[in-house]
Short mmCIF file of C-alpha atoms in Angstrom, two decimals:
data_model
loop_
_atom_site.label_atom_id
_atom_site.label_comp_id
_atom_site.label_asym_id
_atom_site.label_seq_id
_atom_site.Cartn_x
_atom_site.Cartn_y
_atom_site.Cartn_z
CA UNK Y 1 0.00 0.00 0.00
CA UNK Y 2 0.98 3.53 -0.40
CA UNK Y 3 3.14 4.51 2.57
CA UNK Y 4 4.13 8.61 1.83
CA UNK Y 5 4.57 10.61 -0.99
CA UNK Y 6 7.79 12.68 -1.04
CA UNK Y 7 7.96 15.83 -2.33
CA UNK Y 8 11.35 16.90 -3.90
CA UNK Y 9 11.49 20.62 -5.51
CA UNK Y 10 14.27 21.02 -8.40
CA UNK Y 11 15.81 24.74 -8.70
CA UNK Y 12 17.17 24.70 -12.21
CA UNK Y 13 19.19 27.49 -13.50
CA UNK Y 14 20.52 28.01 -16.78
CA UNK Y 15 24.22 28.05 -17.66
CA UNK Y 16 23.76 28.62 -21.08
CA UNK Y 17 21.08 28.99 -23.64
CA UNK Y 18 18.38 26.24 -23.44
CA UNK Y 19 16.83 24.79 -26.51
CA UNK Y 20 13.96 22.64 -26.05
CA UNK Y 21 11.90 22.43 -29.53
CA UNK Y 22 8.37 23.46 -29.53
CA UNK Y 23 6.31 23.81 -32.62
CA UNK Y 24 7.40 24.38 -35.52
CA UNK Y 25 3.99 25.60 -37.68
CA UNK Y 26 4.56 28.74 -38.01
CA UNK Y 27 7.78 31.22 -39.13
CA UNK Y 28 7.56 35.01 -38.37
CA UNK Y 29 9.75 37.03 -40.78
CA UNK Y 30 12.74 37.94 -38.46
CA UNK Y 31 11.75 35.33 -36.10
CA UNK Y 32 13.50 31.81 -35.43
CA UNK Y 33 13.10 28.54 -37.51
CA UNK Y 34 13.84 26.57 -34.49
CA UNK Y 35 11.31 27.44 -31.33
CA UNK Y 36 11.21 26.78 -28.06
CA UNK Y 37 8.36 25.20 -26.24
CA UNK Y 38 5.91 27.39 -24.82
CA UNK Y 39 2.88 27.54 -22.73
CA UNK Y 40 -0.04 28.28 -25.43
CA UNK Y 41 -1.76 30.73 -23.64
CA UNK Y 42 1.48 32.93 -21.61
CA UNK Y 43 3.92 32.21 -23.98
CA UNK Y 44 5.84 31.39 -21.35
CA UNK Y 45 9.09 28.91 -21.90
CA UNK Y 46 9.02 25.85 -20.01
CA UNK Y 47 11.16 22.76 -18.81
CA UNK Y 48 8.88 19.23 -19.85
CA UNK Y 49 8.68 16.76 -16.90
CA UNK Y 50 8.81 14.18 -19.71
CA UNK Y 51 12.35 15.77 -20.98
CA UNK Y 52 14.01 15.99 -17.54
CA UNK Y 53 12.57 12.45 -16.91
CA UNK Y 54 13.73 10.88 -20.24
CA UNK Y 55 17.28 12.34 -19.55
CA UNK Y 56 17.50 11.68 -15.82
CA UNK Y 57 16.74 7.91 -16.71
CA UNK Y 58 19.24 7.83 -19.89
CA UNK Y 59 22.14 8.24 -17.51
CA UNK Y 60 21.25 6.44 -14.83
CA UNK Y 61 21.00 3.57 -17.17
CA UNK Y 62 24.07 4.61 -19.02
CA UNK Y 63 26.01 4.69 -15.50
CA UNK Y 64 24.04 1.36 -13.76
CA UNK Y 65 23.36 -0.35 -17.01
CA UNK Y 66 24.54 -2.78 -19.72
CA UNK Y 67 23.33 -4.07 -22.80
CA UNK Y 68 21.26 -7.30 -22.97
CA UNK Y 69 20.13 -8.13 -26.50
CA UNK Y 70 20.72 -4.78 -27.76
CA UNK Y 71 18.80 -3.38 -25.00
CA UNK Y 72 20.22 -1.36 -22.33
CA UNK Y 73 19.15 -2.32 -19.02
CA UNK Y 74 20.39 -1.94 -15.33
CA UNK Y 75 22.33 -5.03 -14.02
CA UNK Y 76 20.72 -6.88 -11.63
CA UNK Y 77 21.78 -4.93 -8.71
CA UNK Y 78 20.44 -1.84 -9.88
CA UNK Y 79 16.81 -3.54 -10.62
CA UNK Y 80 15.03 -1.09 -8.29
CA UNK Y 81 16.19 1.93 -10.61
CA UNK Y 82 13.58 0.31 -12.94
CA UNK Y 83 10.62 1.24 -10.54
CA UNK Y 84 11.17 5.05 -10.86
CA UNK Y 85 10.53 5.22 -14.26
CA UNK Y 86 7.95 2.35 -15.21
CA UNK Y 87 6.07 0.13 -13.31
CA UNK Y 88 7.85 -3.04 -12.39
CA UNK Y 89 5.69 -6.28 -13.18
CA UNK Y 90 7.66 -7.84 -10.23
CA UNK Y 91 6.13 -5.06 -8.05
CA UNK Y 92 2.69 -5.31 -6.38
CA UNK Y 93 1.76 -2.58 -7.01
CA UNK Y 94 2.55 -2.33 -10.62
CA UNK Y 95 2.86 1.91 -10.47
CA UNK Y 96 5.56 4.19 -11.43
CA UNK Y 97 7.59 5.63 -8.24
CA UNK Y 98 8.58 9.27 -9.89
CA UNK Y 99 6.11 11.29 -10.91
CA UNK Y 100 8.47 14.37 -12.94
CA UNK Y 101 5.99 18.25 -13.28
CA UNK Y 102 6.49 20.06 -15.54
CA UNK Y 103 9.09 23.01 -14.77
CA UNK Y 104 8.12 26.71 -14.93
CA UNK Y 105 9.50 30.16 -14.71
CA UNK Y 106 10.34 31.75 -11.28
CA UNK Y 107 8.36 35.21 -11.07
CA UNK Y 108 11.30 36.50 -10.43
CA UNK Y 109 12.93 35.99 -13.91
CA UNK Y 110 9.69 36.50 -15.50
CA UNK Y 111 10.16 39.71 -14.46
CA UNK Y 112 13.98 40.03 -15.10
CA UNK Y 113 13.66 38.33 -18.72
CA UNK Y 114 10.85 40.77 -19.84
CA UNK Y 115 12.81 43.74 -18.27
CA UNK Y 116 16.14 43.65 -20.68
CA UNK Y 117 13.72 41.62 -23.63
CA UNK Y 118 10.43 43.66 -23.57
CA UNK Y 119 7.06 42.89 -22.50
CA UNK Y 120 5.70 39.38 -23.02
CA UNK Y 121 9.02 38.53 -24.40
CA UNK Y 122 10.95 35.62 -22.72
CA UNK Y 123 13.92 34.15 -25.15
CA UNK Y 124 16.57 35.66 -27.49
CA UNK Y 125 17.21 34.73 -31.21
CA UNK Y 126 20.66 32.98 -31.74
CA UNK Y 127 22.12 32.73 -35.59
CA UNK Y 128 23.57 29.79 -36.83
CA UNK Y 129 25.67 28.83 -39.73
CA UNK Y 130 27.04 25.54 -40.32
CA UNK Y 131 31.01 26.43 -42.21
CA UNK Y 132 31.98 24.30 -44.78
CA UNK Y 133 35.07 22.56 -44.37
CA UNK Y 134 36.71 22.93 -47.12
CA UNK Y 135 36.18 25.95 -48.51
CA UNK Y 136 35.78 27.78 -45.07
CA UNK Y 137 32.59 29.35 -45.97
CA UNK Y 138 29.49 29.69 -44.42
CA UNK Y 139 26.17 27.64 -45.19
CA UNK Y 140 22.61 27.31 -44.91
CA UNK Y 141 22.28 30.31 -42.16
CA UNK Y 142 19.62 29.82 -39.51
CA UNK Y 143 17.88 31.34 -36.73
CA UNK Y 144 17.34 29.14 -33.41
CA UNK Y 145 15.24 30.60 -30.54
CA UNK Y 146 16.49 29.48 -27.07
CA UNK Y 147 15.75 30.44 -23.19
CA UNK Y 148 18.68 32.91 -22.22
CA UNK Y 149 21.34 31.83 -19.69
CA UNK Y 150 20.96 33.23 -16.08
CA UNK Y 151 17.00 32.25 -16.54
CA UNK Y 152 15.26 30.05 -13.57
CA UNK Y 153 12.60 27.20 -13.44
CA UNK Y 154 11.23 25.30 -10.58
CA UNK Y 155 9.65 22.05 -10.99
CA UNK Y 156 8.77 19.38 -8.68
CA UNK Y 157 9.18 15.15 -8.30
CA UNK Y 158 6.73 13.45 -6.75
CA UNK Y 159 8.32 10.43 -5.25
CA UNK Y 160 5.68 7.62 -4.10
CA UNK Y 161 6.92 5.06 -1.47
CA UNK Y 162 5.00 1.63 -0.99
CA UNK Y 163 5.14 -0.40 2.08
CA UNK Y 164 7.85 -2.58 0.83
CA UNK Y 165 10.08 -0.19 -0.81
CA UNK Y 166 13.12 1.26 0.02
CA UNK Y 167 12.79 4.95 0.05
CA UNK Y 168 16.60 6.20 0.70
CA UNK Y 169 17.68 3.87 -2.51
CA UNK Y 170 14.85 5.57 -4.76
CA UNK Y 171 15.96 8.99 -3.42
CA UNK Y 172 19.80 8.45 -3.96
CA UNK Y 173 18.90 7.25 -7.71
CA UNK Y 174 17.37 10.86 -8.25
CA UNK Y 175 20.19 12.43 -6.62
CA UNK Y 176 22.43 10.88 -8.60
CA UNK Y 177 20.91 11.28 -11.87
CA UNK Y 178 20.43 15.21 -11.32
CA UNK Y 179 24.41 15.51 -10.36
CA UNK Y 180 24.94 13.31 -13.54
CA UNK Y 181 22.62 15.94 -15.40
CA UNK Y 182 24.68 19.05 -14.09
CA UNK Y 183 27.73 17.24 -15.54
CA UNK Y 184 25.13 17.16 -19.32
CA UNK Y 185 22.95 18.96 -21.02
CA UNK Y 186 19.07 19.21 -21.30
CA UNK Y 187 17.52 19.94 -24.75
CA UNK Y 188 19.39 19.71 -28.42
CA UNK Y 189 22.35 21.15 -29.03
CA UNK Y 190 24.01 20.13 -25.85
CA UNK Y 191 27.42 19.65 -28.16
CA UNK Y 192 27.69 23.12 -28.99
CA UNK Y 193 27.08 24.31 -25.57
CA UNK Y 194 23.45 24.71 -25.27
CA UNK Y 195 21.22 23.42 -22.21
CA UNK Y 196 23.95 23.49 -19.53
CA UNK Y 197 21.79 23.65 -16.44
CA UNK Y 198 22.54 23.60 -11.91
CA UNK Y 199 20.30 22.12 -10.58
CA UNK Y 200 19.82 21.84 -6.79
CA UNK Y 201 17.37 19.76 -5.12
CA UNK Y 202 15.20 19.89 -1.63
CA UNK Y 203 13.25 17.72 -0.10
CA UNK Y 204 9.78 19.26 1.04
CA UNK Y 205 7.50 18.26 3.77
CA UNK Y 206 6.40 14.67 3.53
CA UNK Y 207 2.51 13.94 2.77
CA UNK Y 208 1.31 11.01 3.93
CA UNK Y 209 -0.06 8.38 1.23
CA UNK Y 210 -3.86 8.11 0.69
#
């Protein structure tokens, strides 16, 4: 049965310029052919619980893992790495441990972005051009939108802990995945220097299961 359900607030800062694609539908003349996700109705640039989840796991299971039948999974001593990300059909109950929120913009850079950028306005424009080799000329030029360095988020993890599980293991998993992360990148571009992120981590209050 459910026992608790942690709490665990992420502060995630930008290091560098953060590219995360969004929609692509439209182009504005002087605007980017890359975007950024957004939030529909603010406009608002956001952090997917789905991307930081996705990468989190990828290293964890690059660090703990190996590959069986082309398939990289954690060695057997690692099994209960499995249970934050998917439910385990060894586990009763079958239910994913980590639940990753979305991550949103402190007020506080909401305000600072929209002070230096303008009203409503929350990323720069960054120009691109990929050099030919040989020649030493410059190609295909392109415009990629991205969230500005020094800019803030704060998401939450809900971690859920079941009678039989063992709550300081789960915990040190996510620890170590967001240390791995500050060593990474989050978003595309990570080789050129984009999505470098600090993250720091805090455990709220404790809620007890229902």
């Amino acid at each position: 049965m459910l026992k608790k359900t942690h709490r665990i607030q992420l502060q995630i800062e930008l290091l560098s310029g953060m590219h995360i694609t969004g929609g692509d539908d439209t182009f504005d003349i002087g605007g980017a052919d890359s975007q950024v996700i957004k939030n529909p109705l603010t406009g608002e640039p956001y952090i997917p619980g789905s991307t930081l989840k996705g990468k989190i796991r990828s290293l964890l299971e690059f660090k703990y893992g190996t590959f069986i039948n082309d398939e990289l999974k954690p060695v057997p001593e690692h099994n209960q790495l499995l249970s934050l990300f998917e439910p385990n059909t060894n586990d009763i109950p079958q239910m994913t441990r980590a639940i990753f929120r979305d991550a949103v913009l402190t007020e506080s850079s909401k305000i600072e972005l929209q002070t230096y950028l303008g009203d409503h306005t929350y990323t720069e424009i960054k120009a691109e051009n990929k050099i030919n080799r040989f020649k030493g000329t410059a190609d295909a030029p392109r415009f990629i939108e991205r969230v500005p360095a020094g800019s803030k988020f704060i998401g939450y993890i809900d971690l859920l802990e079941f009678d039989n599980d063992d709550y300081q293991t789960l915990y040190k998993y996510l620890e170590t995945g967001v240390n791995l992360l500050n060593y990474n990148y989050i978003g595309g571009s990570g080789s050129r220097g984009y999505g470098r992120i600090q993250i720091e981590m805090e455990e709220l209050n404790d809620n007890e299961g229902i």
